[in-house]
Amino acid sequence: MSLIRLQSFAEGHWLAGDGAGSLLVSAIDASPVAEITSRGLDFAGMMRFARAKGGPALRRLTFHERASLLKAVAQALTARKDELYALSALTGATRADSWIDIDGGIGTLFVYASKGKRELPNETFLIDGAVEGLSKNGTFLGQHIYVPREGVAVQINAYNFPVWGMLEKLGPSILAGLPVIAKPASATAWLAEKAARIIIESGVLPEGAFQFIAGSTGDLFEHLTSQDHVAFTGSLATSTALQAHPVILKNAVHFTAERDSLNCSILGPDAVPGTPEFDLFIKEVAKEMGTKAGQKCTAIRRIIVPAAEADAVANALSKRLASLAIGDPRAETTRMGPLASLAQRADVRAQIARLQEECDILFGTPDRLDLPGLDTEKGAFLSPVLLAARDSRAAERPHDTEAFGPVATLLTYRDLDDAIGLARKGDGSLAGSLVTADAQIAREVVFGAGAFHGRLLLLDAECAAESTGHGSPMPHLVHGGPGRAGGGEELGGMRAVHHQMQRVALQGSPAFLTAITKSYVKGTPEPAAPAHPFRIPFEDLVPGQSFHSPERVISLGDIEHFAHFTGDTFYAHMDEEAVKGHPFFPGRVAHGYLLLSFAAGLFVEPERGPVLANYGLDNLRFLKPVSPGETIRVRLTVKSKSPRNTDYGEVRWDVEIRTGAGDTAATYELLTMNAYREAS
Ligand code: NDP
């Protein structure tokens, strides 16, 4: 294979960098693969370009439009993923490892595209939480909103997942409206560069929304401002150094880190040999050690087991590790390939030596591995290594030393408190797991060690078949962890998007808040409605437009009829004697659902019109019971609206049921799908 000269994509052009680059070699046999340098790049120019072009272009789009971009990028990558697989093996990845990296990365984009459409409004900003009452008469209120930051997302990735690492960061940033400058780790950058080329060549993202650095970041950090966001994955040492950069400190630049994490897996005291959970535990730990040759930020490093089961666990794990097919990652039968580079192998060996200060090797030969037909001096192959702490209570190395390879250490515990204490000693992890059949044990571990983890997998026989496993970060769930793990929250559905936007607390009158948020706030003067709002096409509905129904009496006969018709003969509606002395009800009262039904009867405009369907009801509260003989009336107000597709949009209605005495009996938000003008 001829040497690839890697290029950066800066200010709309692919640039190879000046002069000779650093040589990047295959993990399999150290043969040259690529050359890399970012020398000569104008990093200040890249930041300016992102701010001037990419940022404004993204901010003009709504969340739904940005989500569509992500989907199109994911589709473009899917169409050309064979090109990525072809380059992936040279990083040491087996086909299964590459699937996690490539298909896993693309899948993450698809999830963000879909969640963005379903969970965010078709708007450019987000409302955060409820209106806060700040005054006696309701003329002065508070409301939080999220607006896009006007900066750049600088994303520095680790070498272990060149594609997934770039895409899992790209998704939330683009949704948040931030243009991205991605910088992969050099060691495996040829794969990230190919993915970047596919993204650029797809032409999906607006100009300036995505730039790519092959090589070092030069003086880029000098040009960061308070509006920028740096997301880093890699070592604790680099993260600490970057976080302490004077510009980051002075400008309070948002900085999130995913870094060393000494993830643990606990075998529950109930999961003794012979139980399905014991077998699941062995399988999970062995899988985590072998997948990606243990170069996973979430891999299990600390194996915490009851002292009585230590031998059984060691034997079962050793047996599994002995049968692990190590070899050329391009071979179909290979289950574990080499580490990403010889430098990484040297580092892992050094960390194993450090662990050996307090631990013995139970399985594996860190210094030697013979593989037929492979030069294991030139290829970064390493035997899996299982260690055991000589004194699990006193040992510190397993809790402070990350050997980023197929390496894990066995620690034993006396009782569950002891196990929890060991789990906490990692000082903050991305992921932990517990394998048990006992929900009470799970509860104790969650509340005992939860504060030290970003994610906890609770594995038992019931969920095992469908479990995504200890080591797989899911786009829906938080990926990040406290303390040593960096304190970040990179994924986690829309949480990751919120982190990259600016939350602003607004204070003002109801009318101003309604006008700004396009969501009706109580107290806003009511705009005139030319007709019943159910007859007004989607485009013409204005938040605040209302329909005020006539009154209706609720009779005892209505309550009796409703009770027998529906079968809801609860005593509070039916039995005057039984309800005597009730803390809430003065006597028999109307069913809450009767009120809702009568409310619909009062506000519905029956003729066919723009309203296509009622599809839900949010935030229902029954506030005051209604007694037989009382009257009710309803206010139906357009709260907000959000286009959904080319045919219809969603309308959220604020509904209030009031009694004749002027009390609020119930409030809720009704959701309808409304047709656009043409269609209605
Ligand atoms: P590094 O911290 O060395 O590198 C991570 C990223 O930071 C790379 O893209 C690297 O670029 C970049 N970088 C390094 N120095 C600077 C700098 N001064 N300014 C800007 N960017 C910089 O980690 P590695 O990827 O080499 O992995 C080393 C160790 O990190 C592993 O052995 C493991 O212990 C840990 N690690 C932890 C992970 C986690 O999520 N927990 C994931 C991966 C690794 P370049 O490659 O060009 O130097």
CSV table of C-alpha atoms in Angstrom, one decimal, residues 55-399:
chain,number,residue,atom,x,y,z
A,55,GLY,CA,-21.6,29.1,13.1
A,56,PRO,CA,-24.1,31.5,11.5
A,57,ALA,CA,-25.1,28.9,8.9
A,58,LEU,CA,-25.9,26.3,11.6
A,59,ARG,CA,-27.6,28.8,13.9
A,60,ARG,CA,-30.0,29.8,11.0
A,61,LEU,CA,-31.2,26.2,11.0
A,62,THR,CA,-33.8,24.8,13.4
A,63,PHE,CA,-33.0,21.7,15.5
A,64,HIS,CA,-35.0,19.6,13.1
A,65,GLU,CA,-33.0,20.9,10.1
A,66,ARG,CA,-29.7,20.2,11.9
A,67,ALA,CA,-31.0,16.7,12.8
A,68,SER,CA,-31.7,16.2,9.1
A,69,LEU,CA,-28.1,17.1,8.3
A,70,LEU,CA,-26.8,14.5,10.8
A,71,LYS,CA,-29.0,11.9,9.2
A,72,ALA,CA,-27.7,12.7,5.8
A,73,VAL,CA,-24.1,12.6,7.0
A,74,ALA,CA,-24.8,9.2,8.6
A,75,GLN,CA,-26.3,8.0,5.3
A,76,ALA,CA,-23.3,9.2,3.3
A,77,LEU,CA,-20.9,7.4,5.7
A,78,THR,CA,-23.0,4.2,5.5
A,79,ALA,CA,-22.9,4.3,1.7
A,80,ARG,CA,-19.1,4.3,1.8
A,81,LYS,CA,-18.3,2.4,5.0
A,82,ASP,CA,-16.4,-0.3,3.1
A,83,GLU,CA,-13.7,2.3,2.5
A,84,LEU,CA,-13.4,2.8,6.3
A,85,TYR,CA,-13.3,-1.0,7.1
A,86,ALA,CA,-10.5,-1.4,4.6
A,87,LEU,CA,-8.3,1.1,6.5
A,88,SER,CA,-9.4,0.0,10.0
A,89,ALA,CA,-7.5,-3.3,10.3
A,90,LEU,CA,-4.2,-1.4,10.1
A,91,THR,CA,-5.1,0.2,13.4
A,92,GLY,CA,-5.1,-3.3,14.9
A,93,ALA,CA,-8.9,-3.6,14.9
A,94,THR,CA,-10.6,-6.9,14.1
A,95,ARG,CA,-13.8,-6.8,12.0
A,96,ALA,CA,-15.9,-6.8,15.3
A,97,ASP,CA,-13.7,-4.0,16.7
A,98,SER,CA,-14.2,-2.0,13.5
A,99,TRP,CA,-17.9,-2.6,13.7
A,100,ILE,CA,-18.0,-0.9,17.1
A,101,ASP,CA,-15.9,2.0,15.7
A,102,ILE,CA,-17.5,2.5,12.3
A,103,ASP,CA,-21.1,1.2,12.5
A,104,GLY,CA,-21.2,2.3,16.2
A,105,GLY,CA,-20.2,5.8,15.2
A,106,ILE,CA,-22.6,6.0,12.3
A,107,GLY,CA,-25.4,4.6,14.6
A,108,THR,CA,-24.7,7.3,17.1
A,109,LEU,CA,-25.3,10.0,14.5
A,110,PHE,CA,-28.5,8.3,13.4
A,111,VAL,CA,-29.7,8.2,17.1
A,112,TYR,CA,-28.9,11.9,17.5
A,113,ALA,CA,-30.7,12.7,14.2
A,114,SER,CA,-33.8,10.8,15.4
A,115,LYS,CA,-33.8,12.1,19.0
A,116,GLY,CA,-33.2,15.6,17.8
A,117,LYS,CA,-36.4,15.5,15.7
A,118,ARG,CA,-38.4,13.8,18.3
A,119,GLU,CA,-37.2,15.5,21.5
A,120,LEU,CA,-36.3,19.0,20.3
A,121,PRO,CA,-38.7,21.7,18.9
A,122,ASN,CA,-38.5,22.8,15.3
A,123,GLU,CA,-36.9,26.0,16.6
A,124,THR,CA,-33.4,27.5,17.1
A,125,PHE,CA,-33.7,27.8,20.8
A,126,LEU,CA,-35.0,25.7,23.7
A,127,ILE,CA,-37.2,26.5,26.6
A,128,ASP,CA,-35.8,25.1,29.8
A,129,GLY,CA,-38.3,24.3,32.6
A,130,ALA,CA,-41.4,26.1,33.7
A,131,VAL,CA,-42.2,29.8,34.1
A,132,GLU,CA,-41.1,31.0,37.5
A,133,GLY,CA,-43.5,33.3,39.4
A,134,LEU,CA,-41.5,36.2,40.8
A,135,SER,CA,-44.2,38.7,41.8
A,136,LYS,CA,-47.4,38.9,43.7
A,137,ASN,CA,-49.6,40.0,40.7
A,138,GLY,CA,-47.9,37.9,38.1
A,139,THR,CA,-46.7,40.8,36.0
A,140,PHE,CA,-43.0,39.9,36.5
A,141,LEU,CA,-41.9,36.4,35.7
A,142,GLY,CA,-38.8,34.3,35.0
A,143,GLN,CA,-38.1,31.7,32.3
A,144,HIS,CA,-34.9,29.9,31.3
A,145,ILE,CA,-34.0,29.3,27.7
A,146,TYR,CA,-31.0,27.8,25.9
A,147,VAL,CA,-29.5,29.7,23.0
A,148,PRO,CA,-26.7,28.5,20.7
A,149,ARG,CA,-23.3,29.6,21.7
A,150,GLU,CA,-21.5,31.7,19.1
A,151,GLY,CA,-18.2,29.8,19.1
A,152,VAL,CA,-16.5,26.6,17.9
A,153,ALA,CA,-16.5,23.1,19.2
A,154,VAL,CA,-12.8,22.0,19.2
A,155,GLN,CA,-12.8,18.2,19.5
A,156,ILE,CA,-9.7,16.3,20.3
A,157,ASN,CA,-10.0,12.5,20.1
A,158,ALA,CA,-8.1,9.4,21.2
A,159,TYR,CA,-6.5,6.9,19.0
A,160,ASN,CA,-8.6,3.9,20.0
A,161,PHE,CA,-11.9,4.8,18.2
A,162,PRO,CA,-11.0,7.1,15.3
A,163,VAL,CA,-14.5,7.1,13.7
A,164,TRP,CA,-16.8,6.7,16.7
A,165,GLY,CA,-14.8,9.2,18.7
A,166,MET,CA,-15.2,11.9,16.0
A,167,LEU,CA,-18.9,11.1,15.3
A,168,GLU,CA,-20.1,10.9,18.8
A,169,LYS,CA,-18.8,14.4,19.5
A,170,LEU,CA,-19.9,15.7,16.1
A,171,GLY,CA,-23.6,14.8,16.6
A,172,PRO,CA,-24.4,16.8,19.8
A,173,SER,CA,-22.3,19.8,18.6
A,174,ILE,CA,-24.0,20.1,15.2
A,175,LEU,CA,-27.4,19.8,16.9
A,176,ALA,CA,-26.5,22.5,19.4
A,177,GLY,CA,-25.5,24.7,16.4
A,178,LEU,CA,-21.8,24.7,17.0
A,179,PRO,CA,-19.3,24.4,14.1
A,180,VAL,CA,-16.7,21.7,14.7
A,181,ILE,CA,-13.0,21.5,14.3
A,182,ALA,CA,-12.1,17.8,14.8
A,183,LYS,CA,-8.6,16.6,15.6
A,184,PRO,CA,-8.0,12.8,15.8
A,185,ALA,CA,-5.1,11.2,17.6
A,186,SER,CA,-2.2,10.9,15.1
A,187,ALA,CA,-1.5,7.2,15.7
A,188,THR,CA,-4.7,6.1,13.8
A,189,ALA,CA,-5.5,9.4,12.0
A,190,TRP,CA,-5.6,7.8,8.5
A,191,LEU,CA,-9.0,6.2,9.4
A,192,ALA,CA,-10.4,9.4,10.9
A,193,GLU,CA,-9.2,11.4,7.8
A,194,LYS,CA,-11.1,9.0,5.5
A,195,ALA,CA,-14.3,9.5,7.5
A,196,ALA,CA,-13.7,13.3,7.4
A,197,ARG,CA,-13.3,13.1,3.6
A,198,ILE,CA,-16.6,11.2,3.3
A,199,ILE,CA,-18.3,13.9,5.4
A,200,ILE,CA,-16.9,16.7,3.4
A,201,GLU,CA,-17.5,15.1,0.0
A,202,SER,CA,-21.1,14.4,0.9
A,203,GLY,CA,-21.5,18.2,0.8
A,204,VAL,CA,-24.2,17.9,3.5
A,205,LEU,CA,-22.8,20.2,6.1
A,206,PRO,CA,-22.8,24.0,5.5
A,207,GLU,CA,-19.5,25.6,4.7
A,208,GLY,CA,-17.4,26.0,7.8
A,209,ALA,CA,-19.5,23.7,9.9
A,210,PHE,CA,-16.8,21.0,9.9
A,211,GLN,CA,-13.0,21.3,9.7
A,212,PHE,CA,-10.4,18.7,10.3
A,213,ILE,CA,-6.8,18.8,11.6
A,214,ALA,CA,-4.4,16.0,10.7
A,215,GLY,CA,-1.5,16.5,13.1
A,216,SER,CA,-1.0,18.8,16.1
A,217,THR,CA,-3.3,21.7,17.1
A,218,GLY,CA,-0.4,24.2,16.8
A,219,ASP,CA,-1.4,27.5,18.3
A,220,LEU,CA,-5.1,26.9,18.1
A,221,PHE,CA,-5.7,27.1,21.9
A,222,GLU,CA,-4.4,30.7,21.7
A,223,HIS,CA,-7.5,31.6,19.7
A,224,LEU,CA,-10.1,30.2,22.0
A,225,THR,CA,-12.8,32.5,23.3
A,226,SER,CA,-15.5,32.2,26.0
A,227,GLN,CA,-18.0,31.0,23.4
A,228,ASP,CA,-16.0,28.0,22.4
A,229,HIS,CA,-16.2,24.4,23.7
A,230,VAL,CA,-13.3,22.0,23.9
A,231,ALA,CA,-14.1,18.3,24.2
A,232,PHE,CA,-11.1,16.1,24.9
A,233,THR,CA,-10.6,12.3,25.0
A,234,GLY,CA,-7.3,10.9,26.0
A,235,SER,CA,-4.9,10.7,28.9
A,236,LEU,CA,-5.2,12.3,32.2
A,237,ALA,CA,-1.8,14.0,31.7
A,238,THR,CA,-2.7,15.7,28.4
A,239,SER,CA,-6.2,16.7,29.7
A,240,THR,CA,-4.7,18.2,32.8
A,241,ALA,CA,-2.1,20.2,30.8
A,242,LEU,CA,-4.7,21.4,28.3
A,243,GLN,CA,-7.2,22.3,30.9
A,244,ALA,CA,-4.6,24.5,32.6
A,245,HIS,CA,-3.9,26.4,29.4
A,246,PRO,CA,-3.9,30.1,30.3
A,247,VAL,CA,-6.4,31.0,27.6
A,248,ILE,CA,-8.8,28.2,28.8
A,249,LEU,CA,-8.5,29.6,32.3
A,250,LYS,CA,-8.7,33.3,31.4
A,251,ASN,CA,-11.7,33.0,29.1
A,252,ALA,CA,-13.5,30.3,31.1
A,253,VAL,CA,-13.7,28.2,28.0
A,254,HIS,CA,-16.0,25.2,28.4
A,255,PHE,CA,-13.7,22.1,28.6
A,256,THR,CA,-15.0,18.6,29.0
A,257,ALA,CA,-12.8,15.6,29.3
A,258,GLU,CA,-13.1,11.8,28.9
A,259,ARG,CA,-9.9,10.3,30.2
A,260,ASP,CA,-8.3,7.4,32.2
A,261,SER,CA,-11.0,5.4,34.0
A,262,LEU,CA,-10.4,2.4,36.2
A,263,ASN,CA,-13.8,0.8,35.6
A,264,CYS,CA,-14.8,-2.0,37.8
A,265,SER,CA,-17.1,-5.0,37.5
A,266,ILE,CA,-18.5,-6.5,40.7
A,267,LEU,CA,-19.6,-10.1,41.0
A,268,GLY,CA,-22.5,-10.2,43.4
A,269,PRO,CA,-22.2,-12.3,46.6
A,270,ASP,CA,-25.1,-14.4,45.4
A,271,ALA,CA,-23.6,-15.1,41.9
A,272,VAL,CA,-21.7,-18.2,43.0
A,273,PRO,CA,-20.3,-20.7,40.5
A,274,GLY,CA,-23.2,-22.7,38.9
A,275,THR,CA,-25.5,-19.7,38.7
A,276,PRO,CA,-26.2,-18.1,35.3
A,277,GLU,CA,-24.9,-14.8,36.7
A,278,PHE,CA,-21.5,-16.3,37.5
A,279,ASP,CA,-21.2,-17.4,33.8
A,280,LEU,CA,-22.4,-14.0,32.6
A,281,PHE,CA,-19.7,-12.3,34.7
A,282,ILE,CA,-16.9,-14.4,33.3
A,283,LYS,CA,-18.1,-13.9,29.8
A,284,GLU,CA,-18.4,-10.1,30.2
A,285,VAL,CA,-15.0,-9.6,31.8
A,286,ALA,CA,-13.3,-11.8,29.2
A,287,LYS,CA,-15.1,-9.9,26.4
A,288,GLU,CA,-14.1,-6.5,27.8
A,289,MET,CA,-10.4,-7.6,28.0
A,290,GLY,CA,-10.3,-8.8,24.4
A,291,THR,CA,-12.5,-6.3,22.6
A,292,LYS,CA,-10.3,-3.8,20.8
A,293,ALA,CA,-7.4,-5.5,22.7
A,294,GLY,CA,-8.7,-3.8,25.9
A,295,GLN,CA,-8.1,-0.3,24.5
A,296,LYS,CA,-11.5,0.9,25.5
A,297,CYS,CA,-12.0,3.8,27.9
A,298,THR,CA,-14.9,1.8,29.4
A,299,ALA,CA,-13.1,-1.6,29.6
A,300,ILE,CA,-13.1,-3.4,32.9
A,301,ARG,CA,-9.8,-2.8,34.8
A,302,ARG,CA,-10.8,-3.9,38.3
A,303,ILE,CA,-12.5,-7.3,38.8
A,304,ILE,CA,-14.1,-7.2,42.2
A,305,VAL,CA,-15.2,-10.7,43.5
A,306,PRO,CA,-16.1,-12.4,46.8
A,307,ALA,CA,-13.0,-13.8,48.4
A,308,ALA,CA,-14.5,-17.2,48.5
A,309,GLU,CA,-15.0,-17.2,44.7
A,310,ALA,CA,-11.6,-15.8,43.7
A,311,ASP,CA,-10.1,-19.1,42.6
A,312,ALA,CA,-13.2,-20.1,40.7
A,313,VAL,CA,-13.2,-16.7,38.9
A,314,ALA,CA,-9.4,-16.8,38.2
A,315,ASN,CA,-9.7,-20.3,36.7
A,316,ALA,CA,-12.7,-19.6,34.6
A,317,LEU,CA,-11.3,-16.3,33.3
A,318,SER,CA,-7.9,-17.9,32.6
A,319,LYS,CA,-9.6,-20.6,30.6
A,320,ARG,CA,-11.5,-18.1,28.5
A,321,LEU,CA,-8.4,-15.9,27.9
A,322,ALA,CA,-6.4,-19.0,26.9
A,323,SER,CA,-8.9,-19.7,24.1
A,324,LEU,CA,-8.9,-16.1,22.8
A,325,ALA,CA,-7.8,-16.3,19.2
A,326,ILE,CA,-5.1,-13.6,18.9
A,327,GLY,CA,-3.7,-12.7,15.5
A,328,ASP,CA,-3.9,-10.7,12.3
A,329,PRO,CA,-7.0,-8.6,12.7
A,330,ARG,CA,-7.8,-9.2,9.0
A,331,ALA,CA,-8.3,-12.9,9.5
A,332,GLU,CA,-11.9,-13.9,10.1
A,333,THR,CA,-11.0,-16.2,13.0
A,334,THR,CA,-9.1,-13.6,14.9
A,335,ARG,CA,-10.9,-12.3,18.0
A,336,MET,CA,-8.1,-10.0,19.3
A,337,GLY,CA,-5.7,-8.0,17.2
A,338,PRO,CA,-2.6,-6.0,18.2
A,339,LEU,CA,-2.6,-2.8,20.2
A,340,ALA,CA,-2.7,0.4,18.1
A,341,SER,CA,1.1,1.0,18.2
A,342,LEU,CA,4.4,-0.2,19.6
A,343,ALA,CA,4.5,2.9,21.7
A,344,GLN,CA,1.2,1.9,23.3
A,345,ARG,CA,2.5,-1.6,23.9
A,346,ALA,CA,5.6,-0.2,25.6
A,347,ASP,CA,3.3,2.0,27.7
A,348,VAL,CA,1.0,-0.9,28.7
A,349,ARG,CA,4.0,-3.0,29.6
A,350,ALA,CA,5.3,-0.2,31.9
A,351,GLN,CA,1.9,0.0,33.5
A,352,ILE,CA,1.7,-3.7,34.1
A,353,ALA,CA,5.1,-3.5,35.8
A,354,ARG,CA,3.7,-0.8,38.0
A,355,LEU,CA,0.7,-3.0,38.9
A,356,GLN,CA,3.1,-5.8,39.7
A,357,GLU,CA,4.4,-3.8,42.6
A,358,GLU,CA,1.3,-5.0,44.4
A,359,CYS,CA,-0.1,-7.7,42.2
A,360,ASP,CA,0.8,-11.1,40.8
A,361,ILE,CA,0.2,-12.2,37.2
A,362,LEU,CA,-2.3,-15.1,37.1
A,363,PHE,CA,-2.5,-15.3,33.4
A,364,GLY,CA,-0.5,-14.0,30.5
A,365,THR,CA,3.1,-13.1,29.4
A,366,PRO,CA,3.4,-9.3,29.0
A,367,ASP,CA,6.9,-9.5,27.5
A,368,ARG,CA,6.4,-12.3,25.0
A,369,LEU,CA,3.8,-13.6,22.7
A,370,ASP,CA,4.4,-16.1,19.9
A,371,LEU,CA,2.0,-16.1,17.1
A,372,PRO,CA,2.5,-18.3,14.1
A,373,GLY,CA,3.3,-16.4,10.9
A,374,LEU,CA,3.4,-13.0,12.7
A,375,ASP,CA,6.4,-10.9,13.7
A,376,THR,CA,5.3,-10.0,17.2
A,377,GLU,CA,8.3,-7.6,17.6
A,378,LYS,CA,7.1,-5.4,14.7
A,379,GLY,CA,3.4,-5.9,15.3
A,380,ALA,CA,2.0,-4.4,18.6
A,381,PHE,CA,0.7,-7.7,19.8
A,382,LEU,CA,0.3,-8.3,23.5
A,383,SER,CA,-1.0,-11.3,25.5
A,384,PRO,CA,-4.0,-10.7,27.7
A,385,VAL,CA,-2.8,-10.2,31.3
A,386,LEU,CA,-4.9,-11.1,34.3
A,387,LEU,CA,-3.4,-9.9,37.6
A,388,ALA,CA,-4.5,-10.4,41.3
A,389,ALA,CA,-3.8,-8.0,44.1
A,390,ARG,CA,-1.7,-9.6,46.8
A,391,ASP,CA,-3.6,-7.7,49.5
A,392,SER,CA,-6.9,-6.3,48.1
A,393,ARG,CA,-7.5,-4.0,51.1
A,394,ALA,CA,-4.1,-2.4,51.0
A,395,ALA,CA,-3.4,-2.3,47.2
A,396,GLU,CA,-3.4,1.1,45.6
A,397,ARG,CA,-1.9,0.5,42.1
A,398,PRO,CA,-5.1,-1.2,40.7
A,399,HIS,CA,-7.0,2.0,41.7
